[in-house]
């Protein structure tokens, strides 16, 4: 069976896992840096100096979306919601702080946040793949719903033809 990308489904699932791990590790590193090295108070001060609106809300939000969201992304847990929150956080950073003519991160540019945001949006759209917590959390309920729906439909058909 092939996915819409033309790759076999197994390859797509492995690629999704690798992408989730790569993106999650980068996000966790940045979130951990904000939490432990800079501290929430220091991150709040930094956000204030950068002109981030509501820095006392934005700093903890960014810290925990990156730290906890990165971990959840690696696990593939609540993936669509987590990936959209990550993308929103990063798009905010892009627009408020990094939207300058130079793309390079070494110059304070937008390349890293744009790439991370694009990756998060792609994962949100495509899903976490087979190797994820989401598969175990949500696939079983879909199968049982489909089975009960099929049983009801065949039961209704039997009654109607009897």
PDB file of C-alpha atoms in Angstrom:
ATOM      1  CA  UNK A   1       0.000   0.000   0.000  1.00  0.00           C
ATOM      2  CA  UNK A   2       1.333   3.424  -0.967  1.00  0.00           C
ATOM      3  CA  UNK A   3       0.723   6.778   0.677  1.00  0.00           C
ATOM      4  CA  UNK A   4      -0.047   9.851  -1.409  1.00  0.00           C
ATOM      5  CA  UNK A   5       3.672  10.640  -1.411  1.00  0.00           C
ATOM      6  CA  UNK A   6       4.394   7.568  -3.503  1.00  0.00           C
ATOM      7  CA  UNK A   7       6.395   6.048  -0.683  1.00  0.00           C
ATOM      8  CA  UNK A   8       5.299   2.810   0.937  1.00  0.00           C
ATOM      9  CA  UNK A   9       3.275   3.407   4.091  1.00  0.00           C
ATOM     10  CA  UNK A  10       5.963   1.828   6.293  1.00  0.00           C
ATOM     11  CA  UNK A  11       8.597   4.222   4.911  1.00  0.00           C
ATOM     12  CA  UNK A  12       6.234   7.153   5.508  1.00  0.00           C
ATOM     13  CA  UNK A  13       5.704   6.029   9.110  1.00  0.00           C
ATOM     14  CA  UNK A  14       9.450   5.716   9.724  1.00  0.00           C
ATOM     15  CA  UNK A  15      10.066   9.139   8.168  1.00  0.00           C
ATOM     16  CA  UNK A  16       7.320  10.657  10.345  1.00  0.00           C
ATOM     17  CA  UNK A  17       8.969   9.121  13.423  1.00  0.00           C
ATOM     18  CA  UNK A  18      12.388  10.504  12.462  1.00  0.00           C
ATOM     19  CA  UNK A  19      10.895  13.954  11.779  1.00  0.00           C
ATOM     20  CA  UNK A  20       9.010  13.949  15.103  1.00  0.00           C
ATOM     21  CA  UNK A  21      12.155  12.955  17.002  1.00  0.00           C
ATOM     22  CA  UNK A  22      14.345  15.538  15.258  1.00  0.00           C
ATOM     23  CA  UNK A  23      11.870  18.375  15.712  1.00  0.00           C
ATOM     24  CA  UNK A  24      11.021  17.313  19.262  1.00  0.00           C
ATOM     25  CA  UNK A  25      14.655  17.201  20.380  1.00  0.00           C
ATOM     26  CA  UNK A  26      15.337  20.691  18.994  1.00  0.00           C
ATOM     27  CA  UNK A  27      12.225  22.071  20.690  1.00  0.00           C
ATOM     28  CA  UNK A  28      12.997  20.383  24.011  1.00  0.00           C
ATOM     29  CA  UNK A  29      16.518  21.813  23.950  1.00  0.00           C
ATOM     30  CA  UNK A  30      15.192  25.336  23.416  1.00  0.00           C
ATOM     31  CA  UNK A  31      12.471  24.894  26.034  1.00  0.00           C
ATOM     32  CA  UNK A  32      14.934  23.460  28.546  1.00  0.00           C
ATOM     33  CA  UNK A  33      17.274  26.394  27.917  1.00  0.00           C
ATOM     34  CA  UNK A  34      14.440  28.852  28.638  1.00  0.00           C
ATOM     35  CA  UNK A  35      13.431  26.918  31.751  1.00  0.00           C
ATOM     36  CA  UNK A  36      16.749  26.015  33.372  1.00  0.00           C
ATOM     37  CA  UNK A  37      19.462  28.282  31.975  1.00  0.00           C
ATOM     38  CA  UNK A  38      17.586  31.532  31.380  1.00  0.00           C
ATOM     39  CA  UNK A  39      14.731  30.783  33.848  1.00  0.00           C
ATOM     40  CA  UNK A  40      11.149  31.830  33.250  1.00  0.00           C
ATOM     41  CA  UNK A  41      11.862  35.236  34.831  1.00  0.00           C
ATOM     42  CA  UNK A  42      14.891  35.773  32.591  1.00  0.00           C
ATOM     43  CA  UNK A  43      12.960  34.656  29.523  1.00  0.00           C
ATOM     44  CA  UNK A  44      10.153  37.045  30.477  1.00  0.00           C
ATOM     45  CA  UNK A  45      12.643  39.925  30.746  1.00  0.00           C
ATOM     46  CA  UNK A  46      14.182  38.973  27.406  1.00  0.00           C
ATOM     47  CA  UNK A  47      10.757  38.778  25.735  1.00  0.00           C
ATOM     48  CA  UNK A  48       9.901  42.190  27.197  1.00  0.00           C
ATOM     49  CA  UNK A  49      13.076  43.723  25.729  1.00  0.00           C
ATOM     50  CA  UNK A  50      12.262  42.164  22.330  1.00  0.00           C
ATOM     51  CA  UNK A  51       8.805  43.727  22.355  1.00  0.00           C
ATOM     52  CA  UNK A  52       6.868  40.493  22.732  1.00  0.00           C
ATOM     53  CA  UNK A  53       3.312  41.338  23.836  1.00  0.00           C
ATOM     54  CA  UNK A  54       2.337  40.046  27.307  1.00  0.00           C
ATOM     55  CA  UNK A  55       5.817  38.686  28.029  1.00  0.00           C
ATOM     56  CA  UNK A  56       4.706  37.338  31.435  1.00  0.00           C
ATOM     57  CA  UNK A  57       2.278  35.049  29.579  1.00  0.00           C
ATOM     58  CA  UNK A  58       4.313  34.496  26.407  1.00  0.00           C
ATOM     59  CA  UNK A  59       7.502  33.357  28.181  1.00  0.00           C
ATOM     60  CA  UNK A  60       5.992  30.466  30.161  1.00  0.00           C
ATOM     61  CA  UNK A  61       3.808  29.554  27.151  1.00  0.00           C
ATOM     62  CA  UNK A  62       6.824  29.380  24.812  1.00  0.00           C
ATOM     63  CA  UNK A  63       8.907  27.537  27.399  1.00  0.00           C
ATOM     64  CA  UNK A  64       6.371  24.824  28.089  1.00  0.00           C
ATOM     65  CA  UNK A  65       5.122  24.476  24.519  1.00  0.00           C
ATOM     66  CA  UNK A  66       8.718  23.867  23.476  1.00  0.00           C
ATOM     67  CA  UNK A  67       9.679  21.649  26.406  1.00  0.00           C
ATOM     68  CA  UNK A  68       6.527  19.587  26.940  1.00  0.00           C
ATOM     69  CA  UNK A  69       5.324  19.901  23.341  1.00  0.00           C
ATOM     70  CA  UNK A  70       8.683  18.648  22.111  1.00  0.00           C
ATOM     71  CA  UNK A  71       8.437  15.593  24.368  1.00  0.00           C
ATOM     72  CA  UNK A  72       4.848  14.899  23.277  1.00  0.00           C
ATOM     73  CA  UNK A  73       5.886  15.278  19.649  1.00  0.00           C
ATOM     74  CA  UNK A  74       8.641  12.693  20.091  1.00  0.00           C
ATOM     75  CA  UNK A  75       6.109  10.297  21.597  1.00  0.00           C
ATOM     76  CA  UNK A  76       3.535  11.133  18.957  1.00  0.00           C
ATOM     77  CA  UNK A  77       0.978  11.976  21.636  1.00  0.00           C
ATOM     78  CA  UNK A  78      -1.877  14.402  20.904  1.00  0.00           C
ATOM     79  CA  UNK A  79       0.114  15.208  17.792  1.00  0.00           C
ATOM     80  CA  UNK A  80      -2.225  17.477  15.804  1.00  0.00           C
ATOM     81  CA  UNK A  81      -2.950  19.734  18.788  1.00  0.00           C
ATOM     82  CA  UNK A  82       0.662  19.811  19.968  1.00  0.00           C
ATOM     83  CA  UNK A  83       2.030  20.462  16.472  1.00  0.00           C
ATOM     84  CA  UNK A  84      -0.399  23.364  15.908  1.00  0.00           C
ATOM     85  CA  UNK A  85       0.550  24.906  19.280  1.00  0.00           C
ATOM     86  CA  UNK A  86       4.224  24.555  18.385  1.00  0.00           C
ATOM     87  CA  UNK A  87       3.654  26.130  14.963  1.00  0.00           C
ATOM     88  CA  UNK A  88       1.653  29.007  16.507  1.00  0.00           C
ATOM     89  CA  UNK A  89       4.417  29.632  19.039  1.00  0.00           C
ATOM     90  CA  UNK A  90       7.074  29.617  16.341  1.00  0.00           C
ATOM     91  CA  UNK A  91       5.064  31.752  13.922  1.00  0.00           C
ATOM     92  CA  UNK A  92       4.670  34.278  16.743  1.00  0.00           C
ATOM     93  CA  UNK A  93       8.446  34.280  17.211  1.00  0.00           C
ATOM     94  CA  UNK A  94       8.885  34.672  13.461  1.00  0.00           C
ATOM     95  CA  UNK A  95       6.561  37.654  13.147  1.00  0.00           C
ATOM     96  CA  UNK A  96       7.456  39.445  16.400  1.00  0.00           C
ATOM     97  CA  UNK A  97      11.194  38.828  16.680  1.00  0.00           C
ATOM     98  CA  UNK A  98      12.799  37.165  13.660  1.00  0.00           C
ATOM     99  CA  UNK A  99      11.104  38.834  10.690  1.00  0.00           C
ATOM    100  CA  UNK A 100      14.096  40.700   9.362  1.00  0.00           C
ATOM    101  CA  UNK A 101      15.555  40.758   5.834  1.00  0.00           C
ATOM    102  CA  UNK A 102      18.402  38.394   6.715  1.00  0.00           C
ATOM    103  CA  UNK A 103      17.262  34.773   6.772  1.00  0.00           C
ATOM    104  CA  UNK A 104      20.210  33.411   8.725  1.00  0.00           C
ATOM    105  CA  UNK A 105      19.775  32.489  12.374  1.00  0.00           C
ATOM    106  CA  UNK A 106      23.306  33.689  13.100  1.00  0.00           C
ATOM    107  CA  UNK A 107      22.046  37.191  12.249  1.00  0.00           C
ATOM    108  CA  UNK A 108      18.823  36.848  14.253  1.00  0.00           C
ATOM    109  CA  UNK A 109      16.965  35.873  11.095  1.00  0.00           C
ATOM    110  CA  UNK A 110      13.965  33.723  10.395  1.00  0.00           C
ATOM    111  CA  UNK A 111      15.323  30.493   8.887  1.00  0.00           C
ATOM    112  CA  UNK A 112      15.224  28.303  12.008  1.00  0.00           C
ATOM    113  CA  UNK A 113      11.782  29.329  13.242  1.00  0.00           C
ATOM    114  CA  UNK A 114      10.386  29.096   9.696  1.00  0.00           C
ATOM    115  CA  UNK A 115      11.805  25.597   9.192  1.00  0.00           C
ATOM    116  CA  UNK A 116      10.644  24.373  12.606  1.00  0.00           C
ATOM    117  CA  UNK A 117       7.202  25.876  12.090  1.00  0.00           C
ATOM    118  CA  UNK A 118       6.879  24.321   8.634  1.00  0.00           C
ATOM    119  CA  UNK A 119       7.898  20.949  10.065  1.00  0.00           C
ATOM    120  CA  UNK A 120       5.349  21.232  12.865  1.00  0.00           C
ATOM    121  CA  UNK A 121       2.584  22.184  10.412  1.00  0.00           C
ATOM    122  CA  UNK A 122       3.496  19.271   8.162  1.00  0.00           C
ATOM    123  CA  UNK A 123       3.356  16.844  11.079  1.00  0.00           C
ATOM    124  CA  UNK A 124       0.011  18.329  12.167  1.00  0.00           C
ATOM    125  CA  UNK A 125      -1.375  17.841   8.656  1.00  0.00           C
ATOM    126  CA  UNK A 126       0.066  14.392   7.954  1.00  0.00           C
ATOM    127  CA  UNK A 127      -0.302  12.897  11.420  1.00  0.00           C
ATOM    128  CA  UNK A 128       2.224  11.149  13.629  1.00  0.00           C
ATOM    129  CA  UNK A 129       2.428   7.896  11.704  1.00  0.00           C
ATOM    130  CA  UNK A 130       2.078   4.334  12.900  1.00  0.00           C
ATOM    131  CA  UNK A 131       4.863   4.499  15.494  1.00  0.00           C
ATOM    132  CA  UNK A 132       3.141   6.849  17.902  1.00  0.00           C
ATOM    133  CA  UNK A 133       1.198   6.964  21.135  1.00  0.00           C
ATOM    134  CA  UNK A 134      -1.703   8.470  19.172  1.00  0.00           C
ATOM    135  CA  UNK A 135      -2.058   5.243  17.212  1.00  0.00           C
ATOM    136  CA  UNK A 136      -2.649   3.336  20.437  1.00  0.00           C
ATOM    137  CA  UNK A 137      -4.799   6.032  22.032  1.00  0.00           C
ATOM    138  CA  UNK A 138      -7.112   6.676  19.109  1.00  0.00           C
ATOM    139  CA  UNK A 139      -6.957   3.806  16.604  1.00  0.00           C
ATOM    140  CA  UNK A 140      -8.607   1.285  18.903  1.00  0.00           C
ATOM    141  CA  UNK A 141     -11.597   3.531  19.481  1.00  0.00           C
ATOM    142  CA  UNK A 142     -12.010   4.083  15.723  1.00  0.00           C
ATOM    143  CA  UNK A 143     -11.944   0.343  15.064  1.00  0.00           C
ATOM    144  CA  UNK A 144     -14.493  -0.392  17.745  1.00  0.00           C
ATOM    145  CA  UNK A 145     -16.739   2.446  16.511  1.00  0.00           C
ATOM    146  CA  UNK A 146     -16.494   1.130  12.945  1.00  0.00           C
ATOM    147  CA  UNK A 147     -17.259  -2.403  14.093  1.00  0.00           C
ATOM    148  CA  UNK A 148     -20.274  -1.312  16.132  1.00  0.00           C
ATOM    149  CA  UNK A 149     -21.500   0.841  13.234  1.00  0.00           C
ATOM    150  CA  UNK A 150     -21.140  -2.121  10.855  1.00  0.00           C
ATOM    151  CA  UNK A 151     -22.986  -4.388  13.300  1.00  0.00           C
ATOM    152  CA  UNK A 152     -25.824  -1.880  13.625  1.00  0.00           C
ATOM    153  CA  UNK A 153     -26.036  -1.470   9.862  1.00  0.00           C
ATOM    154  CA  UNK A 154     -26.103  -5.213   9.184  1.00  0.00           C
ATOM    155  CA  UNK A 155     -28.584  -5.706  12.016  1.00  0.00           C
ATOM    156  CA  UNK A 156     -30.843  -3.004  10.591  1.00  0.00           C
ATOM    157  CA  UNK A 157     -30.544  -4.587   7.161  1.00  0.00           C
ATOM    158  CA  UNK A 158     -31.502  -8.003   8.567  1.00  0.00           C
ATOM    159  CA  UNK A 159     -34.585  -6.589  10.274  1.00  0.00           C
ATOM    160  CA  UNK A 160     -35.601  -4.690   7.153  1.00  0.00           C
ATOM    161  CA  UNK A 161     -35.359  -7.784   4.938  1.00  0.00           C
ATOM    162  CA  UNK A 162     -37.040 -10.167   7.386  1.00  0.00           C
TER     163      UNK A 162
END
